[in-house]
mmCIF file of C-alpha atoms and ligand atoms in Angstrom:
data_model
loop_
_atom_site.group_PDB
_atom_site.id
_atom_site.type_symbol
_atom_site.label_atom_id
_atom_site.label_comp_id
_atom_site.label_asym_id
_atom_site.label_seq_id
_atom_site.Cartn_x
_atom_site.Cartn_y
_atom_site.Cartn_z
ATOM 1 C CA UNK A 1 2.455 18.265 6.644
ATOM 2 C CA UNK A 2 0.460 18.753 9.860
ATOM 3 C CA UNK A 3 -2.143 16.193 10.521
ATOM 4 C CA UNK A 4 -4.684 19.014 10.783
ATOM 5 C CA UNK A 5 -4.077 20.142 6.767
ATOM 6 C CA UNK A 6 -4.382 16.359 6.366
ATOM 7 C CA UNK A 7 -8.186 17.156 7.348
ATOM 8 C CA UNK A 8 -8.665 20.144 5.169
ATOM 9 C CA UNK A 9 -7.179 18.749 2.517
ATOM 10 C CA UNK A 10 -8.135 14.882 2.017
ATOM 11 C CA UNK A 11 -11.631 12.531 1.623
ATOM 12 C CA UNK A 12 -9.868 10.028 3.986
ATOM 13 C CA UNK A 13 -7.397 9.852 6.310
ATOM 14 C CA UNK A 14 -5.938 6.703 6.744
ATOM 15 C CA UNK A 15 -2.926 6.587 9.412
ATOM 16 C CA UNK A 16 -1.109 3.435 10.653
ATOM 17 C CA UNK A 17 0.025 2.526 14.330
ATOM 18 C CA UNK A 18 3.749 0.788 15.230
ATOM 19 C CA UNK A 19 5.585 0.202 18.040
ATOM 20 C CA UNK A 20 9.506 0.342 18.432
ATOM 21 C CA UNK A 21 11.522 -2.118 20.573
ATOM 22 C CA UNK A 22 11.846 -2.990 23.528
ATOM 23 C CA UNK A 23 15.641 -2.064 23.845
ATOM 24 C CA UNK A 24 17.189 0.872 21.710
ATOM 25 C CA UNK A 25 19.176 -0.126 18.543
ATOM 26 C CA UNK A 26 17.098 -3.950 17.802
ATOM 27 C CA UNK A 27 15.279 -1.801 14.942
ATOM 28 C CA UNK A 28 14.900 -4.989 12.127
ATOM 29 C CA UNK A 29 11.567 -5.897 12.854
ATOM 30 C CA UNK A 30 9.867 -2.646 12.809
ATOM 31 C CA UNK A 31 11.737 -1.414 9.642
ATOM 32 C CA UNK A 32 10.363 -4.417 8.348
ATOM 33 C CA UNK A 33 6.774 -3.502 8.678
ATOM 34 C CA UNK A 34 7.213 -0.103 7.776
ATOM 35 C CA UNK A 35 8.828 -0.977 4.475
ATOM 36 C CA UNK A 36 5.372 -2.812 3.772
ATOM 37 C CA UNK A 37 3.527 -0.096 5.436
ATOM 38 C CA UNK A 38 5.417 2.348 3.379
ATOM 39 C CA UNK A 39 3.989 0.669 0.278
ATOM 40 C CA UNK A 40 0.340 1.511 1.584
ATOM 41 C CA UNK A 41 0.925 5.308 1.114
ATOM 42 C CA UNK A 42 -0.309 5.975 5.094
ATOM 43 C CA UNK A 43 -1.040 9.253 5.191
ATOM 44 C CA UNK A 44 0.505 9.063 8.830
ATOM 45 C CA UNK A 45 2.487 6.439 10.594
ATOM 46 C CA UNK A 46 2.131 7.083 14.618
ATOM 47 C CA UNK A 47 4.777 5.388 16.854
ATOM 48 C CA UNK A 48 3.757 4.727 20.787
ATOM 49 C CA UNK A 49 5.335 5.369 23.616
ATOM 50 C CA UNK A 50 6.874 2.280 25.879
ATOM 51 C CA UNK A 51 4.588 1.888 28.703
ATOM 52 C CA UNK A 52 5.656 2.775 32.374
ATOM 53 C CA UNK A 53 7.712 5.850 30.266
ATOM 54 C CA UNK A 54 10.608 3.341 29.573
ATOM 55 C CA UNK A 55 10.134 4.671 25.731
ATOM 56 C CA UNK A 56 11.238 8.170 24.118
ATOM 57 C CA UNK A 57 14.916 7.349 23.084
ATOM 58 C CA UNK A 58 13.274 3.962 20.742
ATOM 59 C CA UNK A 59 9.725 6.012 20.228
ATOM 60 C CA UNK A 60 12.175 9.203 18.360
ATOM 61 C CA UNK A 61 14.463 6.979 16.403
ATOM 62 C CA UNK A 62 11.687 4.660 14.701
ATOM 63 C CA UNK A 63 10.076 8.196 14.203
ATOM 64 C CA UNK A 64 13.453 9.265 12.662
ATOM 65 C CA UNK A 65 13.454 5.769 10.121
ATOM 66 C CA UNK A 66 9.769 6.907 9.516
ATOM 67 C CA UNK A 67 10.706 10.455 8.386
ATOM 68 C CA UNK A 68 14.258 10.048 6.748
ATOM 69 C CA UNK A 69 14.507 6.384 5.327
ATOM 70 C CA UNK A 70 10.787 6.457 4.190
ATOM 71 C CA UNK A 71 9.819 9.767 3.535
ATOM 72 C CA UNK A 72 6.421 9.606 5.305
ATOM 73 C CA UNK A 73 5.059 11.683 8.195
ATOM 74 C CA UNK A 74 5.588 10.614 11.697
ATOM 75 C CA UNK A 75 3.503 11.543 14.841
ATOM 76 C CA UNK A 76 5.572 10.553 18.403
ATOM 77 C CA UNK A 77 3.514 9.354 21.246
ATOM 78 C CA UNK A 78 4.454 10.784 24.425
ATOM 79 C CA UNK A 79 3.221 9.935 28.008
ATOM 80 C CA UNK A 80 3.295 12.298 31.432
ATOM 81 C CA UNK A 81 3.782 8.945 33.342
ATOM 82 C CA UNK A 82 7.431 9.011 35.041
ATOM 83 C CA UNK A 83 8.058 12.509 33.110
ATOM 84 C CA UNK A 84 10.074 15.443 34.727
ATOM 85 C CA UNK A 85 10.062 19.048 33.093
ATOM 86 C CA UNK A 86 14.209 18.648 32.468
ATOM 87 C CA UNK A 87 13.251 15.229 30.967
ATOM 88 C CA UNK A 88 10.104 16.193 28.945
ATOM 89 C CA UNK A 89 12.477 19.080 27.301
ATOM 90 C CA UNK A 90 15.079 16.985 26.541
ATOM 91 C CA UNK A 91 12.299 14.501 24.607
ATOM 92 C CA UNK A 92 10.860 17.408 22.589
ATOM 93 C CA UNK A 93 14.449 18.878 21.585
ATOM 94 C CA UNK A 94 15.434 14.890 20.870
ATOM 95 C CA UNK A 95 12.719 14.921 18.578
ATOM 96 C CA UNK A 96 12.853 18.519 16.966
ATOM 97 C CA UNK A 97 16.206 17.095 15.790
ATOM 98 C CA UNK A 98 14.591 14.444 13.997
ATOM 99 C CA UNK A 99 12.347 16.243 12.026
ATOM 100 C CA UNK A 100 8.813 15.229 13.911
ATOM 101 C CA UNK A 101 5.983 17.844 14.016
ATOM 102 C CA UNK A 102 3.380 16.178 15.475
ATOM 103 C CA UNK A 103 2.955 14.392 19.038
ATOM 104 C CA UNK A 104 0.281 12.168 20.430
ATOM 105 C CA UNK A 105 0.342 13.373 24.025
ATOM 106 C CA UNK A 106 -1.156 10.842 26.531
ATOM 107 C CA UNK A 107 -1.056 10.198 30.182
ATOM 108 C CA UNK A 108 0.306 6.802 29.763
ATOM 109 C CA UNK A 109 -0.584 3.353 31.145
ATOM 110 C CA UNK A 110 -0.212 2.427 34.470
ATOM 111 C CA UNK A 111 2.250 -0.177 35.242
ATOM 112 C CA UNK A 112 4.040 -1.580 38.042
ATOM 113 C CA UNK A 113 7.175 0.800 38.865
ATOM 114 C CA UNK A 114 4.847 4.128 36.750
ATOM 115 C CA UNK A 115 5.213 7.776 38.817
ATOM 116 C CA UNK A 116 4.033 10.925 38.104
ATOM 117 C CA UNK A 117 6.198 14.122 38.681
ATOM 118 C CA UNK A 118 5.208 17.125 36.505
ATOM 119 C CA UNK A 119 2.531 15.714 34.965
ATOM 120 C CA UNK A 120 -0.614 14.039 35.929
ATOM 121 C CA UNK A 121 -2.832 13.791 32.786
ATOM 122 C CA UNK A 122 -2.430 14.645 29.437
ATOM 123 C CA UNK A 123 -3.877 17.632 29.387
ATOM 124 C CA UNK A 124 -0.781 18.794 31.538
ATOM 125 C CA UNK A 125 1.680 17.701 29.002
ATOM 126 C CA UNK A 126 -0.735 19.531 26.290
ATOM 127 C CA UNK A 127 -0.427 22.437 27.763
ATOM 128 C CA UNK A 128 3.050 22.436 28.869
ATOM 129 C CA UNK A 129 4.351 21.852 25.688
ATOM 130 C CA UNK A 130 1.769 24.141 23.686
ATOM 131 C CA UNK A 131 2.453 27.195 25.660
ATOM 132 C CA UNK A 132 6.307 26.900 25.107
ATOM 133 C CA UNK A 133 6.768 25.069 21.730
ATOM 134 C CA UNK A 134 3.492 26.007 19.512
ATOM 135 C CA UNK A 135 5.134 24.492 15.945
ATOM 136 C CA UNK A 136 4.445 20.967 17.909
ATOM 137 C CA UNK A 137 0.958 19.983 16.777
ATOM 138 C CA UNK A 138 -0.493 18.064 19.447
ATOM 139 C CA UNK A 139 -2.913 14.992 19.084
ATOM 140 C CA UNK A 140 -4.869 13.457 22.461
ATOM 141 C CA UNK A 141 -6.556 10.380 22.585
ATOM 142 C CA UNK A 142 -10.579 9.674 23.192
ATOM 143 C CA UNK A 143 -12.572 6.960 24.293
ATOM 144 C CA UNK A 144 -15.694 5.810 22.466
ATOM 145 C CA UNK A 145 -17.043 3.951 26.000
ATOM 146 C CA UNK A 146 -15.518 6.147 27.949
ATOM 147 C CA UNK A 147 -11.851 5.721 29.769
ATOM 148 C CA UNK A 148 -12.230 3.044 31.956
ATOM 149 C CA UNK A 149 -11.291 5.406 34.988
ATOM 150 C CA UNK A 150 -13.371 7.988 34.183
ATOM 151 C CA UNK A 151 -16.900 8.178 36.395
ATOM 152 C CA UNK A 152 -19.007 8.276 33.710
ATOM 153 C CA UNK A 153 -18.945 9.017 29.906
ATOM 154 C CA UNK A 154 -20.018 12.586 30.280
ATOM 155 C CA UNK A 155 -17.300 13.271 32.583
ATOM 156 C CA UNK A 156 -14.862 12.077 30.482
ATOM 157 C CA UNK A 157 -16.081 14.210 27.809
ATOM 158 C CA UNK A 158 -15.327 17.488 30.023
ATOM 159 C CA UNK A 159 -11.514 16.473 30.437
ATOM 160 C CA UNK A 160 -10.853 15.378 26.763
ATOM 161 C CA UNK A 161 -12.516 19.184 25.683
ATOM 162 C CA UNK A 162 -10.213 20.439 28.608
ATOM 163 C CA UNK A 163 -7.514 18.581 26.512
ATOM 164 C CA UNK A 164 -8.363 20.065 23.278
ATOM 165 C CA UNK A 165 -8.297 23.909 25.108
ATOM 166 C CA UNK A 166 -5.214 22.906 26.450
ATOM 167 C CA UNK A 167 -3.887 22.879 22.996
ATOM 168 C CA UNK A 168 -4.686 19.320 21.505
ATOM 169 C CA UNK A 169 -6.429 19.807 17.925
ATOM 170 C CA UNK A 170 -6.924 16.120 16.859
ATOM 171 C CA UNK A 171 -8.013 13.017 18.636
ATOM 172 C CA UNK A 172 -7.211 9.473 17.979
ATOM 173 C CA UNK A 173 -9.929 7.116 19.893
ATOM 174 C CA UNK A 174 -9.196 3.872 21.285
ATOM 175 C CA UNK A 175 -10.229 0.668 19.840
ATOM 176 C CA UNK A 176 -13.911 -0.185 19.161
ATOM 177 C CA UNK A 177 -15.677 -3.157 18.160
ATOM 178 C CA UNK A 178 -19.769 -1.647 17.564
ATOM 179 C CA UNK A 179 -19.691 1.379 15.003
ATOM 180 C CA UNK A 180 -22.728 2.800 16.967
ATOM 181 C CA UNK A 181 -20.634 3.242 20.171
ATOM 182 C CA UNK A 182 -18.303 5.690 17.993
ATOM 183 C CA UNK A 183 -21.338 7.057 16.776
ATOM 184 C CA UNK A 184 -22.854 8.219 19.710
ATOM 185 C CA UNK A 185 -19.615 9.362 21.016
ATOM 186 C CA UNK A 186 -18.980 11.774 18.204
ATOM 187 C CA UNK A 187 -22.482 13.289 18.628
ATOM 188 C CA UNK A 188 -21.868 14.076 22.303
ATOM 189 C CA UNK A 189 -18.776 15.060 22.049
ATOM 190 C CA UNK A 190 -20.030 17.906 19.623
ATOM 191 C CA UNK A 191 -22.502 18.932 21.683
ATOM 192 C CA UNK A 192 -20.152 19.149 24.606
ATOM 193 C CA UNK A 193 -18.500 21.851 21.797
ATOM 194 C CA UNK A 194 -15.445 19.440 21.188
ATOM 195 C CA UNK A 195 -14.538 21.316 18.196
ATOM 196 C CA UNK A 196 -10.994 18.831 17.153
ATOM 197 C CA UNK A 197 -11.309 16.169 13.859
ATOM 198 C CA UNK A 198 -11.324 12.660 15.196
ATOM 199 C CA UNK A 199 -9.295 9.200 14.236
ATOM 200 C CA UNK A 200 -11.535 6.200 14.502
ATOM 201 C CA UNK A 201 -9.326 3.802 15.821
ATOM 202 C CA UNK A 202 -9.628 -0.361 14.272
ATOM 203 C CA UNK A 203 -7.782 -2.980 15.400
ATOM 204 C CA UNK A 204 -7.922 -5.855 13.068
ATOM 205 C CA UNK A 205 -8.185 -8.796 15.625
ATOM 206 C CA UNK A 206 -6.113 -12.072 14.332
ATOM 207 C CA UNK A 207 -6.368 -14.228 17.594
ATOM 208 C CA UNK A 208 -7.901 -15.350 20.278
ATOM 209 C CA UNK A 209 -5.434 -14.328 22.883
ATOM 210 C CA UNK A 210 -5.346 -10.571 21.152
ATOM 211 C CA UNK A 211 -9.190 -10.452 21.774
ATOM 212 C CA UNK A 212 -8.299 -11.486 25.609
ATOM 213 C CA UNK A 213 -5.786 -9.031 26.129
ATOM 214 C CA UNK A 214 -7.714 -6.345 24.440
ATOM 215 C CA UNK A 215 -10.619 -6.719 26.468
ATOM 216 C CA UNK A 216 -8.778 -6.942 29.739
ATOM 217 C CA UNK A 217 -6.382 -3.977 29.548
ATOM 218 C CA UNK A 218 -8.954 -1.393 27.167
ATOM 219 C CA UNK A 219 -12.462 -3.374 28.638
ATOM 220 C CA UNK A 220 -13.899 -2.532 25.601
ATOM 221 C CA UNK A 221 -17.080 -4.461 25.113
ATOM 222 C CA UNK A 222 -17.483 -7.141 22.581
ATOM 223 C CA UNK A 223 -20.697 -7.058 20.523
ATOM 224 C CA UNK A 224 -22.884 -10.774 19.598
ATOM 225 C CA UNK A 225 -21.708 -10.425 15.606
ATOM 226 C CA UNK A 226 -18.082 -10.039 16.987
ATOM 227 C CA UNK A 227 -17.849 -12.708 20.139
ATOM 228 C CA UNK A 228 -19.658 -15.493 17.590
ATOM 229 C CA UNK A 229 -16.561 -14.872 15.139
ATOM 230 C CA UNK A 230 -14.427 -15.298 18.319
ATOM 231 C CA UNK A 231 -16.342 -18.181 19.202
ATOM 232 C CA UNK A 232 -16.667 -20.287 15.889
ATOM 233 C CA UNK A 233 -12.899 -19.595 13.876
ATOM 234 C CA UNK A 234 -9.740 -20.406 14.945
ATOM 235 C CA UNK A 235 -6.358 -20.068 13.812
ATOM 236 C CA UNK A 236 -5.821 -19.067 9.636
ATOM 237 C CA UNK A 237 -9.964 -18.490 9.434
ATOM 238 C CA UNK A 238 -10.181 -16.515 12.285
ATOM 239 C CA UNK A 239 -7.343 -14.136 10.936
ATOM 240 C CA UNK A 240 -9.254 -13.562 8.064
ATOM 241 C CA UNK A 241 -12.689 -13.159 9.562
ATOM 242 C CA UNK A 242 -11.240 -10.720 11.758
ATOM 243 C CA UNK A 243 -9.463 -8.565 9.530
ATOM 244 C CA UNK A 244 -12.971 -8.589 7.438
ATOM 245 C CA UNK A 245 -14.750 -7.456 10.310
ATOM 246 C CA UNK A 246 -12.095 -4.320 10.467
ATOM 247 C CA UNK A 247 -13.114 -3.691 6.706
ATOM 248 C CA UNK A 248 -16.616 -3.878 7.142
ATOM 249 C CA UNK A 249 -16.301 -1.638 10.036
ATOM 250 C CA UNK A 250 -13.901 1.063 8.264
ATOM 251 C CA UNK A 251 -16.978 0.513 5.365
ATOM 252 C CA UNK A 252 -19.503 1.646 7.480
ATOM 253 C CA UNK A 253 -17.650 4.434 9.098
ATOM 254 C CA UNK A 254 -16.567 6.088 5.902
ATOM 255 C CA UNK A 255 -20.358 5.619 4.838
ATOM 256 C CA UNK A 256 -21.056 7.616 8.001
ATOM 257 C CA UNK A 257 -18.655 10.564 6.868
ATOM 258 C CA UNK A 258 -16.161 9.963 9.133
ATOM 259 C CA UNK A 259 -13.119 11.325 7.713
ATOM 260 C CA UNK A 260 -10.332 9.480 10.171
ATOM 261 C CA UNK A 261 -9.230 6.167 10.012
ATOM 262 C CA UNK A 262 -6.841 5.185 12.206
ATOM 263 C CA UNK A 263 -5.521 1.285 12.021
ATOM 264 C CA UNK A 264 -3.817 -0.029 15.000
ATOM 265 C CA UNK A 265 -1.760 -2.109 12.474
ATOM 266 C CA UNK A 266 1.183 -2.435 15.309
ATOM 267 C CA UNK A 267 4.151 -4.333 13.420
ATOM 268 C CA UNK A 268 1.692 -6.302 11.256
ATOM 269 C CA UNK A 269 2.926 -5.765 7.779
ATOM 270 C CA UNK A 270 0.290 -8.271 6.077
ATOM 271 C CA UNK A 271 -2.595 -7.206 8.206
ATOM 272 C CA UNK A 272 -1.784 -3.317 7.110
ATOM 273 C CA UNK A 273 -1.779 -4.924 3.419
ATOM 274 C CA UNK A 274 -5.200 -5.915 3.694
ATOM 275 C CA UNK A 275 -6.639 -3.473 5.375
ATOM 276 C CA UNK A 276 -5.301 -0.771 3.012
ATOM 277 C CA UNK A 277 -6.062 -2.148 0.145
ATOM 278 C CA UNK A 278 -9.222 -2.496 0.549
ATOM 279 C CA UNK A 279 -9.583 1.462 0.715
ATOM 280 C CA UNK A 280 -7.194 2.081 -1.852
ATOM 281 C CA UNK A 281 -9.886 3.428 -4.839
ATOM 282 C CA UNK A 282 -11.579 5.267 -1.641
ATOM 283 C CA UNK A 283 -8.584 7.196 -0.519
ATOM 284 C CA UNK A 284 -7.588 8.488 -4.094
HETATM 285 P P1 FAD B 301 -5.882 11.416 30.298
HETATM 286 O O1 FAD B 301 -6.415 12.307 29.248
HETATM 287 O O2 FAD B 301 -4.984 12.019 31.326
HETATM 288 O O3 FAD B 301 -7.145 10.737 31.010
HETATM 289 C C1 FAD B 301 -6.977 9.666 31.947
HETATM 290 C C2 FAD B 301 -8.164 9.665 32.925
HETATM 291 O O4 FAD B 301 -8.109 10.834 33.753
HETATM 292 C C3 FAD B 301 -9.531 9.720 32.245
HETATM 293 O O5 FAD B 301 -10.418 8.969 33.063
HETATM 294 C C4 FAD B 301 -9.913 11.197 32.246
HETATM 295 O O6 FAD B 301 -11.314 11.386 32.271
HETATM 296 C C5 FAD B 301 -9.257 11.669 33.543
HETATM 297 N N1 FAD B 301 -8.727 13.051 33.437
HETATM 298 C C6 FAD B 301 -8.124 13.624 32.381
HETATM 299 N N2 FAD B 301 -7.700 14.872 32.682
HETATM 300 C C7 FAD B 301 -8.053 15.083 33.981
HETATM 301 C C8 FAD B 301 -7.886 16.176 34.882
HETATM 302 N N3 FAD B 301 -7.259 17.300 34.507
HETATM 303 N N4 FAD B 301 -8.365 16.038 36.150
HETATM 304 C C9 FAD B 301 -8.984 14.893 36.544
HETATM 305 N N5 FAD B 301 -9.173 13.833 35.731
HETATM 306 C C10 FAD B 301 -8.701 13.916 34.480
HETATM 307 N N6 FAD B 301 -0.173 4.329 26.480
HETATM 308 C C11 FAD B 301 1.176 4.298 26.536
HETATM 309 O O7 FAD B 301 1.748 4.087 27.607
HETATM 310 N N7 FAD B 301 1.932 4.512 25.387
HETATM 311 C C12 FAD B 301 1.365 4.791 24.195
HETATM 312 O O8 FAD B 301 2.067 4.984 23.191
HETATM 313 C C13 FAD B 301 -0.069 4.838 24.092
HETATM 314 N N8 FAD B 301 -0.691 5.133 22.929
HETATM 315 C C14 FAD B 301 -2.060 5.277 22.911
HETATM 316 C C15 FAD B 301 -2.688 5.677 21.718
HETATM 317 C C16 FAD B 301 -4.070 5.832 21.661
HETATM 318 C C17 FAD B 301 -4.722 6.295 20.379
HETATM 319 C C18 FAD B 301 -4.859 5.556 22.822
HETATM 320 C C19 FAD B 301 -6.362 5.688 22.773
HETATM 321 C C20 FAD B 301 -4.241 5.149 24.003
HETATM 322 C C21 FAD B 301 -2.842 5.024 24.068
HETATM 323 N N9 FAD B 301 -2.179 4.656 25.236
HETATM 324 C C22 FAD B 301 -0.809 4.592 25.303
HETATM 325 C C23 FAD B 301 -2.956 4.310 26.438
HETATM 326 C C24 FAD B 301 -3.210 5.535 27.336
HETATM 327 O O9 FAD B 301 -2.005 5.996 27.883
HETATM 328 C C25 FAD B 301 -4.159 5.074 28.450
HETATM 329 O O10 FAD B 301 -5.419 4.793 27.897
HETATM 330 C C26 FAD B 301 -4.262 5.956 29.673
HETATM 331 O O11 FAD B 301 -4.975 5.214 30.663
HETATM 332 C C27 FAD B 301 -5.004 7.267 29.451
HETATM 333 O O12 FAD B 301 -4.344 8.130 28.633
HETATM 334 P P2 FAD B 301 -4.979 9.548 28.236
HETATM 335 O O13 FAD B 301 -3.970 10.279 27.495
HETATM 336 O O14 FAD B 301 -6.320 9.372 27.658
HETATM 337 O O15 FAD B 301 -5.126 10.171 29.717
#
């Protein structure tokens, strides 16, 4: 099923996040967390993309596991960073072949070693592969605070509906800590006329050194309720705070009507446990 009739057709829609390995074959520890995940009845698993484009093989056979050995839907990131035309169709026939109908099309993060050919921005790749192969559904990603790039929030807006007209019909927004951030994003974005359903995207934060990294690579901002659980738990109490904070804030969100949650739940079979099932009489 397409993620769109996901939206027409369900109260909540609850998708999970992976990654695949670094090198191609070294599958155990993913499978792993998708056999929990699997038990959580996602309604869609995504899988990213290996930063710097070093993913795609890895990226389309976890989506292959996802689809074949667990019978659940898959959605394939895909980044224009270091992507050629010949190499882009080569991706989207490697994953035709596997059965995925969906893609999460994204610029990609810069790294040391990332080029651009074809492609510059998402939008690009939207369009590219939109215009030529219309059965892929194609996701884009958002930013609640705005991408850290961008010159303002308001700019930003323009190129993510630029995205959507380019052929992207559902967004999956980056990490958030404050509820009202999200908030006010969704109410510009539909007065900018950004007509696709949105994801709301949690990340249940377990450490210390997760919050660090989170902060420097998204630069998402931390709010006082969130830096004092930060500041006064550590280790086994501050996994559990933090995963409560990701409930309370899924709470509030599906309070507000929002109808997408998406959990960055990367390998973490336990923290997917938790966070699922406490949404399981919700979901049904
Ligand atoms: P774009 O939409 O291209 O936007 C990037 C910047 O350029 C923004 O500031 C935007 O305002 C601006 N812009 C956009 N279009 C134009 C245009 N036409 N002209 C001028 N400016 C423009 N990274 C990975 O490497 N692998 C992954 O698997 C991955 N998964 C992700 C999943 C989600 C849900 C999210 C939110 C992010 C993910 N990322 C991933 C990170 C992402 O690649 C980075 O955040 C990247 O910096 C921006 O990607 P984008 O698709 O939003 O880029």
């Amino acid at each position: 099923m397409y993620i769109r009739e996901m939206f027409e057709n369900k109260k909540v829609v609850m998708s999970a996040e992976v990654f695949p390995p670094k090198k191609n074959g070294m599958l155990e520890g993913v499978i792993r967390a998708l056999k929990e995940i699997k038990s959580l009845d996602p309604d869609y698993v995504s899988i990213t993309y290996g930063a710097s484009g070093s993913g795609g093989q890895t990226t389309a056979d976890v989506a292959s596991v996802v689809i074949d050995a667990f019978d659940m839907t898959a959605v394939a990131h895909m980044t224009a960073v270091n992507m050629t035309k010949e190499l882009l169709e080569e991706r989207l026939a490697m994953l035709t072949r596997k059965g995925v109908k969906s893609i999460l099309a994204l610029r990609g993060d810069i790294v040391e070693g990332s080029k651009f050919y074809d492609f510059r921005h998402a939008s690009e790749l939207a369009a590219y592969i939109s215009e030529r192969y219309p059965d892929f559904e194609l996701l884009g990603a958002c930013y609640p605070e705005g991408h850290p790039e961008a010159k303002s929030l308001d700019a930003d807006l323009d190129m993510i509906k630029l995205k959507t007209e380019c052929g992207v019909s559902h967004l999956v927004s980056q990490l958030f800590f404050d509820n009202e951030t999200f908030y006010d994003f969704m109410e510009k974005a539909e007065k900018k006329g950004i007509k696709a359903t949105v994801s709301a995207g949690i990340m249940p934060i377990t450490s210390v050194q997760q919050v660090e990294r989170i902060v420097s690579m998204c630069g998402v901002q931390i709010p006082t309720a969130f830096a004092k659980i930060c500041a006064n738990y550590q280790g086994a109490d501050l996994y559990n705070a933090g995963i409560d904070y990701a409930i309370g804030q899924i709470r509030d969100l599906i309070d507000h009507g929002v109808k997408g949650i998406h959990v960055y739940t990367m390998n973490k079979g336990d923290v997917a446990r938790r966070i699922f099932d406490a949404f399981e009489g919700v979901r049904k």
